[in-house]
Short mmCIF file of C-alpha atoms and ligand atoms in Angstrom, two decimals:
data_model
loop_
_atom_site.label_atom_id
_atom_site.label_comp_id
_atom_site.label_asym_id
_atom_site.label_seq_id
_atom_site.Cartn_x
_atom_site.Cartn_y
_atom_site.Cartn_z
CA MET G 1 73.22 177.88 176.84
CA VAL G 2 72.02 181.49 176.66
CA HIS G 3 68.29 181.62 176.15
CA GLU G 4 67.44 183.82 173.17
CA ALA G 5 63.95 185.30 173.16
CA SER G 6 62.30 184.02 170.02
CA PRO G 7 60.19 186.43 167.97
CA VAL G 8 57.15 184.31 168.87
CA GLU G 9 57.59 185.20 172.53
CA SER G 10 57.71 188.87 171.46
CA PRO G 11 59.36 190.30 174.59
CA TRP G 12 57.46 193.18 176.16
CA LYS G 13 58.70 196.55 174.91
CA ILE G 14 57.97 200.19 175.55
CA CYS G 15 56.71 201.16 172.14
CA GLU G 16 57.04 204.54 170.58
CA GLU G 17 53.30 204.84 170.28
CA HIS G 18 53.07 204.90 174.08
CA ARG G 19 54.63 208.36 173.85
CA ILE G 20 57.09 207.69 176.66
CA ASP G 21 60.41 209.44 176.35
CA GLU G 22 63.71 207.86 177.33
CA ASP G 23 64.67 210.91 179.43
CA VAL G 24 61.47 212.62 180.53
CA GLY G 25 59.06 209.66 180.68
CA PHE G 26 55.42 210.72 180.41
CA ALA G 27 56.38 214.40 180.04
CA LEU G 28 56.40 215.92 176.56
CA PRO G 29 60.05 216.24 175.46
CA ASN G 30 61.06 219.84 174.60
CA PRO G 31 57.55 221.32 174.26
CA LEU G 32 56.98 224.03 171.64
CA GLU G 33 56.53 227.60 172.86
CA GLU G 34 55.04 229.32 169.83
CA LEU G 35 52.18 228.67 167.43
CA PRO G 36 51.94 229.96 163.85
CA HIS G 37 49.62 232.82 162.90
CA PRO G 38 46.65 233.11 163.61
CA PHE G 39 46.94 230.84 166.66
CA ASP G 40 49.57 233.19 168.13
CA ALA G 41 46.60 235.27 169.34
CA TRP G 42 45.84 232.48 171.84
CA ILE G 43 49.48 232.45 172.95
CA SER G 44 49.57 236.18 173.59
CA ILE G 45 46.49 236.01 175.85
CA ALA G 46 47.92 233.04 177.75
CA LYS G 47 51.28 234.82 178.15
CA ASN G 48 49.60 237.91 179.59
CA LEU G 49 46.99 236.10 181.64
CA THR G 50 47.86 237.56 185.03
CA ALA G 51 48.04 241.18 183.82
CA LEU G 52 44.80 240.83 181.85
CA ILE G 53 43.01 239.40 184.90
CA GLU G 54 44.37 242.13 187.19
CA ASN G 55 43.28 244.88 184.76
CA GLY G 56 39.83 243.35 184.38
CA GLU G 57 40.36 242.89 180.62
CA LEU G 58 40.67 239.14 180.31
CA ARG G 59 37.09 238.22 179.47
CA ALA G 60 36.68 241.02 176.90
CA GLU G 61 39.95 240.01 175.19
CA VAL G 62 38.79 236.40 174.99
CA GLU G 63 35.40 237.38 173.61
CA LYS G 64 37.11 239.47 170.88
CA LEU G 65 39.04 236.48 169.50
CA PRO G 66 37.96 235.25 166.05
CA MET G 67 37.01 231.59 165.71
CA PHE G 68 40.01 229.68 164.29
CA SER G 69 39.77 226.32 162.59
CA ILE G 70 42.12 223.79 164.15
CA ASP G 71 42.36 221.86 160.88
CA ASP G 72 45.47 223.92 160.10
CA LEU G 73 47.13 223.00 163.35
CA GLN G 74 49.37 220.09 162.42
CA GLY G 75 51.70 217.99 164.55
CA HIS G 76 51.38 216.57 168.06
CA LYS G 77 53.54 219.21 169.76
CA SER G 78 51.60 222.13 168.22
CA GLN G 79 48.35 220.50 169.21
CA ARG G 80 49.53 219.93 172.78
CA LEU G 81 50.64 223.57 173.02
CA ALA G 82 47.25 224.71 171.71
CA HIS G 83 45.46 222.46 174.25
CA LEU G 84 47.61 223.95 177.01
CA VAL G 85 46.91 227.58 176.08
CA LEU G 86 43.20 227.01 175.49
CA GLY G 87 43.11 225.32 178.92
CA TYR G 88 44.71 228.37 180.54
CA ILE G 89 42.37 230.73 178.69
CA THR G 90 39.31 228.67 179.67
CA MET G 91 40.27 228.49 183.37
CA ALA G 92 40.95 232.24 183.41
CA TYR G 93 37.69 233.01 181.58
CA VAL G 94 35.60 230.94 183.99
CA TRP G 95 37.25 232.00 187.27
CA ASP G 96 38.67 235.43 186.26
CA ARG G 97 39.70 237.14 189.53
CA GLY G 98 38.79 234.13 191.61
CA ASP G 99 36.33 236.22 193.64
CA GLY G 100 33.18 234.22 192.95
CA ASP G 101 32.17 236.09 189.78
CA VAL G 102 32.02 232.96 187.67
CA ARG G 103 31.10 232.42 184.00
CA LYS G 104 28.93 229.40 183.22
CA VAL G 105 29.18 229.66 179.43
CA LEU G 106 32.37 229.36 177.40
CA PRO G 107 31.87 231.41 174.20
CA SER G 108 31.84 229.47 170.92
CA ASN G 109 34.97 231.19 169.51
CA ILE G 110 36.97 229.31 172.15
CA ALA G 111 34.64 226.38 172.89
CA VAL G 112 34.43 225.09 169.29
CA PRO G 113 38.17 224.86 168.50
CA TYR G 114 38.92 223.71 172.06
CA CYS G 115 36.46 220.82 171.93
CA LYS G 116 37.55 219.78 168.42
CA LEU G 117 41.18 219.78 169.45
CA SER G 118 40.39 217.90 172.64
CA GLU G 119 38.62 215.24 170.65
CA LYS G 120 41.58 214.93 168.32
CA LEU G 121 44.00 214.51 171.25
CA GLY G 122 41.64 212.30 173.26
CA LEU G 123 41.75 214.73 176.18
CA PRO G 124 38.87 216.50 177.96
CA PRO G 125 38.25 220.22 177.20
CA ILE G 126 39.67 221.44 180.52
CA LEU G 127 43.20 222.11 181.76
CA VAL G 128 44.74 218.75 182.65
CA TYR G 129 48.02 217.65 184.26
CA ALA G 130 49.24 216.62 180.79
CA ASP G 131 48.93 220.31 179.84
CA CYS G 132 50.08 222.39 182.78
CA VAL G 133 52.83 220.04 184.01
CA LEU G 134 53.83 217.69 181.20
CA ALA G 135 53.75 220.20 178.32
CA ASN G 136 54.40 223.48 180.12
CA TRP G 137 58.19 223.62 180.58
CA LYS G 138 61.47 224.66 179.06
CA LYS G 139 65.14 224.66 179.94
CA LYS G 140 66.65 228.15 180.33
CA ASP G 141 70.01 226.94 179.03
CA PRO G 142 69.18 224.15 176.56
CA SER G 143 72.50 222.43 177.17
CA GLY G 144 72.15 222.71 180.94
CA PRO G 145 70.67 220.19 183.40
CA MET G 146 67.01 219.45 184.16
CA THR G 147 67.02 221.24 187.51
CA TYR G 148 64.61 223.74 189.01
CA GLU G 149 67.21 226.51 188.61
CA ASN G 150 67.67 225.81 184.91
CA MET G 151 63.95 225.43 184.13
CA ASP G 152 60.87 227.55 183.75
CA ILE G 153 57.20 227.14 182.93
CA LEU G 154 55.76 228.59 179.72
CA PHE G 155 52.54 230.02 181.17
CA SER G 156 51.57 231.16 184.69
CA PHE G 157 48.45 231.78 186.72
CA PRO G 158 48.04 234.61 189.23
CA GLY G 159 49.71 233.86 192.56
CA GLY G 160 53.31 234.88 191.84
CA ASP G 161 55.73 232.00 191.50
CA CYS G 162 53.28 229.51 192.98
CA SER G 163 52.26 227.95 189.67
CA LYS G 164 55.89 227.70 188.61
CA GLY G 165 56.76 225.94 191.88
CA PHE G 166 53.84 223.54 191.80
CA PHE G 167 54.13 222.63 188.12
CA LEU G 168 57.91 222.34 188.00
CA VAL G 169 58.29 220.32 191.20
CA SER G 170 55.56 217.94 189.95
CA LEU G 171 57.43 217.65 186.65
CA LEU G 172 60.75 217.00 188.39
CA VAL G 173 59.18 214.26 190.56
CA GLU G 174 57.74 212.80 187.37
CA ILE G 175 61.12 212.90 185.60
CA ALA G 176 63.00 211.41 188.57
CA ALA G 177 60.61 208.46 188.59
CA ALA G 178 60.75 208.25 184.78
CA SER G 179 64.11 206.46 184.84
CA ALA G 180 62.27 203.56 186.45
CA ILE G 181 59.96 203.16 183.42
CA LYS G 182 62.91 201.98 181.33
CA VAL G 183 63.39 199.07 183.72
CA ILE G 184 59.88 197.68 183.16
CA PRO G 185 60.71 195.58 180.06
CA THR G 186 63.61 193.98 181.98
CA ILE G 187 61.22 193.13 184.82
CA PHE G 188 58.68 191.47 182.54
CA ASN G 189 61.33 189.58 180.61
CA ALA G 190 62.92 188.38 183.85
CA VAL G 191 59.56 187.09 185.07
CA GLN G 192 58.87 185.40 181.73
CA HIS G 193 62.25 183.69 181.76
CA GLN G 194 62.26 182.99 185.50
CA GLU G 195 65.46 184.95 186.07
CA GLN G 196 65.33 185.82 189.75
CA ASP G 197 68.65 187.64 189.99
CA THR G 198 67.84 189.90 187.04
CA LEU G 199 64.44 190.62 188.59
CA LYS G 200 66.01 191.47 191.95
CA LYS G 201 68.45 193.87 190.35
CA ALA G 202 65.69 195.52 188.29
CA LEU G 203 63.40 195.92 191.31
CA SER G 204 66.26 197.54 193.24
CA ASP G 205 66.79 199.95 190.35
CA ILE G 206 63.12 200.93 190.51
CA THR G 207 63.37 201.40 194.28
CA SER G 208 66.30 203.80 193.91
CA CYS G 209 64.45 205.85 191.26
CA LEU G 210 61.40 206.10 193.53
CA LYS G 211 63.63 207.17 196.43
CA LYS G 212 65.14 209.88 194.23
CA ALA G 213 61.63 211.01 193.29
CA LEU G 214 60.87 211.36 197.01
CA GLU G 215 63.94 213.53 197.51
CA VAL G 216 62.87 215.79 194.64
CA PHE G 217 59.41 216.08 196.22
CA HIS G 218 61.03 217.93 199.19
CA GLN G 219 61.63 220.96 196.93
CA ILE G 220 57.93 221.80 197.12
CA HIS G 221 58.50 223.50 200.50
CA GLU G 222 61.08 225.81 199.00
CA TYR G 223 59.07 226.86 195.96
CA VAL G 224 55.37 226.72 196.84
CA ASP G 225 53.76 228.99 199.43
CA PRO G 226 50.81 227.26 201.19
CA ASN G 227 48.62 230.35 201.32
CA LEU G 228 49.13 231.24 197.67
CA PHE G 229 48.55 227.62 196.69
CA PHE G 230 45.36 227.30 198.72
CA ASN G 231 43.84 230.73 198.14
CA VAL G 232 44.94 231.48 194.57
CA LEU G 233 46.32 228.65 192.42
CA ARG G 234 43.74 226.09 193.59
CA ILE G 235 40.95 228.33 192.27
CA TYR G 236 42.41 228.39 188.75
CA LEU G 237 42.90 224.62 188.75
CA SER G 238 39.30 223.98 189.89
CA GLY G 239 37.01 222.14 187.54
CA TRP G 240 33.26 222.01 187.07
CA LYS G 241 32.40 218.60 188.37
CA GLY G 242 30.96 218.42 191.87
CA ASN G 243 31.72 222.13 192.18
CA PRO G 244 28.92 224.09 193.92
CA GLN G 245 29.94 227.20 191.98
CA LEU G 246 29.03 225.50 188.70
CA PRO G 247 26.59 222.82 189.82
CA GLU G 248 25.46 222.01 186.27
CA GLY G 249 28.94 222.17 184.75
CA LEU G 250 30.13 224.49 181.97
CA LEU G 251 28.19 225.16 178.78
CA TYR G 252 30.52 224.88 175.77
CA GLU G 253 28.60 227.22 173.45
CA GLY G 254 28.19 225.96 169.90
CA VAL G 255 29.32 222.44 170.84
CA TRP G 256 26.78 220.85 173.17
CA ASP G 257 23.27 222.00 174.10
CA THR G 258 23.71 221.15 177.76
CA PRO G 259 26.50 221.99 180.24
CA LYS G 260 29.24 219.39 180.74
CA LYS G 261 31.08 218.45 183.93
CA PHE G 262 34.84 217.96 184.03
CA ALA G 263 37.16 217.56 187.04
CA GLY G 264 39.89 220.13 187.68
CA GLY G 265 43.62 219.70 187.10
CA SER G 266 45.42 217.50 189.63
CA ALA G 267 48.60 215.44 189.92
CA ALA G 268 46.17 212.54 190.45
CA GLN G 269 46.09 212.63 186.62
CA SER G 270 49.77 211.66 186.53
CA SER G 271 50.44 208.19 185.12
CA ILE G 272 53.59 207.64 187.14
CA PHE G 273 52.13 206.38 190.44
CA GLN G 274 49.47 204.32 188.69
CA CYS G 275 52.17 202.78 186.51
CA PHE G 276 54.11 201.39 189.49
CA ASP G 277 50.91 200.32 191.25
CA VAL G 278 50.11 198.15 188.25
CA LEU G 279 53.66 196.84 187.91
CA LEU G 280 53.88 195.84 191.58
CA GLY G 281 50.38 194.40 191.69
CA VAL G 282 49.05 197.07 194.09
CA GLN G 283 45.36 196.51 193.56
CA GLN G 284 43.82 199.93 193.94
CA SER G 285 40.62 198.45 192.47
CA ALA G 286 40.35 196.20 195.53
CA GLY G 287 40.53 199.19 197.89
CA GLU G 288 37.73 201.54 198.82
CA ALA G 289 35.29 201.69 195.91
CA SER G 290 35.20 205.47 195.67
CA ALA G 291 39.01 205.76 195.70
CA ALA G 292 39.35 203.12 192.99
CA GLU G 293 36.67 204.82 190.89
CA PHE G 294 38.39 208.18 191.25
CA LEU G 295 41.78 206.81 190.16
CA GLN G 296 40.14 205.02 187.24
CA GLU G 297 38.32 208.21 186.26
CA MET G 298 41.60 210.15 186.41
CA ARG G 299 42.94 207.87 183.69
CA THR G 300 40.44 209.41 181.27
CA TYR G 301 42.23 212.74 181.84
CA MET G 302 45.57 211.27 180.68
CA PRO G 303 46.74 211.22 177.05
CA PRO G 304 45.29 208.07 175.40
CA ALA G 305 48.81 206.72 174.70
CA HIS G 306 49.49 206.73 178.46
CA GLN G 307 46.11 205.18 179.26
CA ASN G 308 46.98 202.41 176.80
CA PHE G 309 50.36 201.98 178.39
CA LEU G 310 48.71 201.37 181.77
CA LEU G 311 46.36 198.87 180.12
CA SER G 312 49.23 197.06 178.46
CA LEU G 313 51.02 196.84 181.84
CA GLU G 314 47.88 195.26 183.24
CA SER G 315 48.06 192.54 180.64
CA GLY G 316 51.75 191.83 181.39
CA PRO G 317 52.89 188.96 183.63
CA SER G 318 52.25 189.40 187.37
CA VAL G 319 55.47 190.31 189.18
CA ARG G 320 53.80 189.84 192.55
CA GLU G 321 52.53 186.33 191.74
CA PHE G 322 55.98 185.37 190.51
CA VAL G 323 57.69 186.65 193.67
CA LEU G 324 55.11 184.83 195.81
CA SER G 325 55.49 181.59 193.89
CA LYS G 326 59.27 181.48 194.32
CA GLY G 327 59.13 181.64 198.12
CA ASP G 328 62.60 183.23 198.10
CA THR G 329 62.98 185.47 201.18
CA SER G 330 65.55 187.75 199.64
CA LEU G 331 63.48 188.28 196.48
CA GLN G 332 60.43 189.02 198.64
CA ALA G 333 62.44 191.57 200.64
CA THR G 334 63.56 193.29 197.43
CA TYR G 335 59.95 193.41 196.20
CA ASN G 336 58.81 194.79 199.56
CA GLU G 337 61.42 197.56 199.41
CA CYS G 338 59.94 198.65 196.13
CA VAL G 339 56.38 198.66 197.50
CA ASN G 340 57.65 200.50 200.57
CA ALA G 341 59.15 203.20 198.34
CA MET G 342 55.62 203.77 196.96
CA VAL G 343 54.20 203.85 200.52
CA SER G 344 56.84 206.45 201.50
CA LEU G 345 55.98 208.61 198.51
CA ARG G 346 52.31 208.50 199.47
CA SER G 347 53.03 209.20 203.16
CA TYR G 348 55.10 212.22 202.18
CA HIS G 349 52.35 213.35 199.82
CA LEU G 350 49.86 213.14 202.70
CA GLN G 351 52.08 215.48 204.76
CA ILE G 352 52.16 217.89 201.84
CA VAL G 353 48.38 217.84 201.49
CA THR G 354 48.07 218.56 205.21
CA LYS G 355 50.36 221.57 204.91
CA TYR G 356 48.94 222.91 201.64
CA ILE G 357 45.23 222.15 201.98
CA VAL G 358 44.08 220.89 205.38
CA ILE G 359 45.81 223.55 207.51
CA PRO G 360 44.94 226.54 205.26
CA ALA G 361 41.35 225.22 205.07
CA HIS G 362 41.12 225.25 208.87
CA GLN G 363 42.58 228.74 209.03
CA GLN G 364 40.08 229.90 206.41
CA SER G 365 37.24 228.29 208.27
CA LYS G 366 38.23 230.02 211.54
CA LYS G 367 38.41 233.34 209.74
CA ASN G 368 35.03 232.82 208.15
CA GLN G 369 33.39 232.00 211.48
CA THR G 370 34.20 235.49 212.69
CA SER G 371 33.16 237.06 209.40
CA GLN G 372 30.06 234.80 209.32
CA GLU G 373 30.33 233.00 206.02
CA PRO G 374 29.38 229.49 207.00
CA SER G 375 28.67 228.11 203.52
CA ASP G 376 32.20 228.71 202.24
CA GLN G 377 33.65 227.31 205.44
CA GLU G 378 31.47 224.22 205.25
CA ASN G 379 32.40 223.52 201.66
CA LYS G 380 36.16 223.73 202.20
CA GLY G 381 36.08 221.83 205.49
CA THR G 382 34.27 218.89 203.96
CA GLY G 383 36.57 218.84 200.92
CA GLY G 384 39.59 218.63 203.24
CA THR G 385 38.28 215.64 205.21
CA ASP G 386 37.31 213.67 202.11
CA LEU G 387 40.70 214.24 200.50
CA MET G 388 42.52 212.81 203.49
CA ARG G 389 40.25 209.77 203.59
CA PHE G 390 40.84 209.14 199.90
CA LEU G 391 44.61 209.55 200.10
CA LYS G 392 44.90 207.41 203.25
CA SER G 393 42.84 204.71 201.61
CA VAL G 394 45.14 204.70 198.57
CA ARG G 395 48.19 204.47 200.83
CA GLY G 396 46.51 201.69 202.84
CA THR G 397 45.93 199.65 199.69
CA THR G 398 49.60 200.12 198.78
CA GLU G 399 50.67 198.82 202.22
CA LYS G 400 48.46 195.76 201.75
CA ALA G 401 50.59 194.71 198.78
CA LEU G 402 53.58 194.10 201.12
CA LEU G 403 54.44 190.41 201.38
CA LYS G 404 54.84 188.80 204.78
CA GLU G 405 58.45 187.77 204.94
CA GLY G 406 59.56 184.38 206.11
C1 LIG W 501 51.35 221.30 196.84
C2 LIG W 501 51.51 220.07 196.40
C3 LIG W 501 50.39 219.07 196.23
C4 LIG W 501 49.13 219.08 196.73
C5 LIG W 501 48.47 220.13 197.61
C6 LIG W 501 48.47 217.88 196.25
C7 LIG W 501 47.15 217.55 196.51
C8 LIG W 501 46.51 216.40 196.09
C9 LIG W 501 45.14 216.10 196.33
C10 LIG W 501 44.17 217.00 197.08
C11 LIG W 501 44.88 214.91 195.78
C12 LIG W 501 43.52 214.19 195.81
C13 LIG W 501 42.88 214.22 194.46
C14 LIG W 501 42.41 215.60 194.08
O1 LIG W 501 41.45 216.10 194.65
O2 LIG W 501 43.04 216.20 193.21
C15 LIG W 501 46.10 214.44 195.19
C16 LIG W 501 46.25 213.24 194.56
C17 LIG W 501 47.41 212.82 193.99
N1 LIG W 501 48.58 213.55 193.89
FE1 LIG W 501 48.98 215.31 194.73
N2 LIG W 501 49.35 217.15 195.50
C18 LIG W 501 50.53 217.83 195.46
C19 LIG W 501 51.67 217.48 194.77
C20 LIG W 501 51.79 216.29 194.10
C21 LIG W 501 52.98 215.91 193.37
C22 LIG W 501 54.26 216.75 193.22
C23 LIG W 501 52.74 214.67 192.86
C24 LIG W 501 53.65 213.81 192.03
C25 LIG W 501 53.97 214.10 190.81
C26 LIG W 501 51.40 214.29 193.26
C27 LIG W 501 50.78 213.12 192.90
C28 LIG W 501 49.49 212.77 193.23
C29 LIG W 501 48.89 211.49 192.89
C30 LIG W 501 49.56 210.37 192.12
C31 LIG W 501 47.59 211.53 193.37
C32 LIG W 501 46.54 210.40 193.30
C33 LIG W 501 46.55 209.60 194.58
C34 LIG W 501 47.64 208.55 194.66
O3 LIG W 501 47.88 207.84 193.67
O4 LIG W 501 48.25 208.43 195.74
N3 LIG W 501 50.86 215.30 194.00
N4 LIG W 501 47.08 215.38 195.39
#
C-alpha cells in the first residue's frame, strides 16, 4: 500500500514566505533596475559612483540630496533596490577614494531613509551580500542563459571589472547550489517515512549540485584580479565593526545619538553553506566558539525570511541521526559524499582566500616595511592570520561530521 502523507503530518515544504526561488534560490529573481521619481536621484549617484569618486565629487553630490520619505516606496523589489543603492552610496561616502580620508558621520538625508528602510526589510544599514550579490544582477539577453557572459551587475565599485567578477561569480555559485534546495523537502519526507532509497537518491542529487557549485567557483580566477580585489574592492566592502579606521563605528545622523558598528559585506552572509550545514547536521556551533559566533552573527545580515528558513531547517528531522541509526554502509557512504562535497567547497575557498587575501597582504606588508608604515602592515597581517584560522576551523567542523564507515 502506498503511504499517503496525511494533512496531520504536514510534510515539510519550502514555503513562499521563505523567499526562495525555484530557479535562483536565495537570490532575488529578476531584480528591478529603476526606482520612481524622486528616488531615481539615488540611482543616478549609484550608477555614476566610480566617476564621481574619481572626480572628487561624490561626497558633495550625496550631501546635496534632499531627504526622501520611504513611505512611498512600495513593494519588496523596489525596497531591495533602494537598500542596494543606499548601501553603495553609504560605502562610497564613508570610504570615498579609499585613501584613508574617512567620514565618521553619515548625513541625515541618507541616514534617516536608509535606517527606516533597513528596519522595514529587517536588514542592517550597511551594504550586505543580499544587496550586492543577491539583488545586483540582470541578464543581458532576458531569454538567454544564466551564464557569466549573459549577465551583468547593476552597480559597480571602483576597481574595473573586479566587483562584477566577485559579485557575479558568487551569485553563480549560489545559483548552482540552489538546485539542491529543492531536494530538501524530499530528504525530510524520506527521513520521516523511513524511505532509505529515496533518501539516498536525494542526497546524491545534493552532492551533484554542490559539485557543480565547486566547478562554477573556478571562474573566479578568470574574472577577479587579486590585486584589484585586495587593494580596491575590499576597501569598499569594509564595515565599521572592529575596524581601526572607525573604532567607534559610524554615526547615522538624525537616527541614533551614538555611532553604531556593523560588519562589512562578505559571502559569509550567504545562506547557502549554512543551509547545507544544518541539513547534514554539521554542527558549526560545536566548533571553535569564535567561529560559531561569527557564523551566527552573519545570519543577522541575511534577509529575515532566509534566517527563518535556516531556523525551520534546524527544527526538521535529523538526517544524520537517521543515517546513523540505520547502520547501512551504502547509505552512510552516500551521506559522507555529500559532507565531502561541502569539505571540498571549503578547501577550494581556502585556496581562493590565500590567493586573494593572504598573498597580497604579505606583498603589501613587505612593501610597507621598506616604506616604513608598520601600523598598516600589522593590521593587515593579523587580519590574514585570523581569517585562515576561522576558515580552517569551519572546514574542520565540517570534516568531523563524516561518519566512520563499516
Ligand atoms: C575572491 C573571492 C573570495 C574571497 C577573497 C573570500 C573571502 C572570505 C573571507 C575572508 C571569509 C571570512 C569571513 C570574512 O571576513 O568575511 C569568507 C567567508 C565565507 N565565504 Fe568567502 N570569499 C570569496 C568568495 C566566496 C564565494 C564565491 C562564496 C560562495 C558563494 C564564498 C562563501 C563564503 C562563506 C560561506 C563564508 C563563511 C565561512 C564558511 O561557511 O565556510 N566566498 N570568505
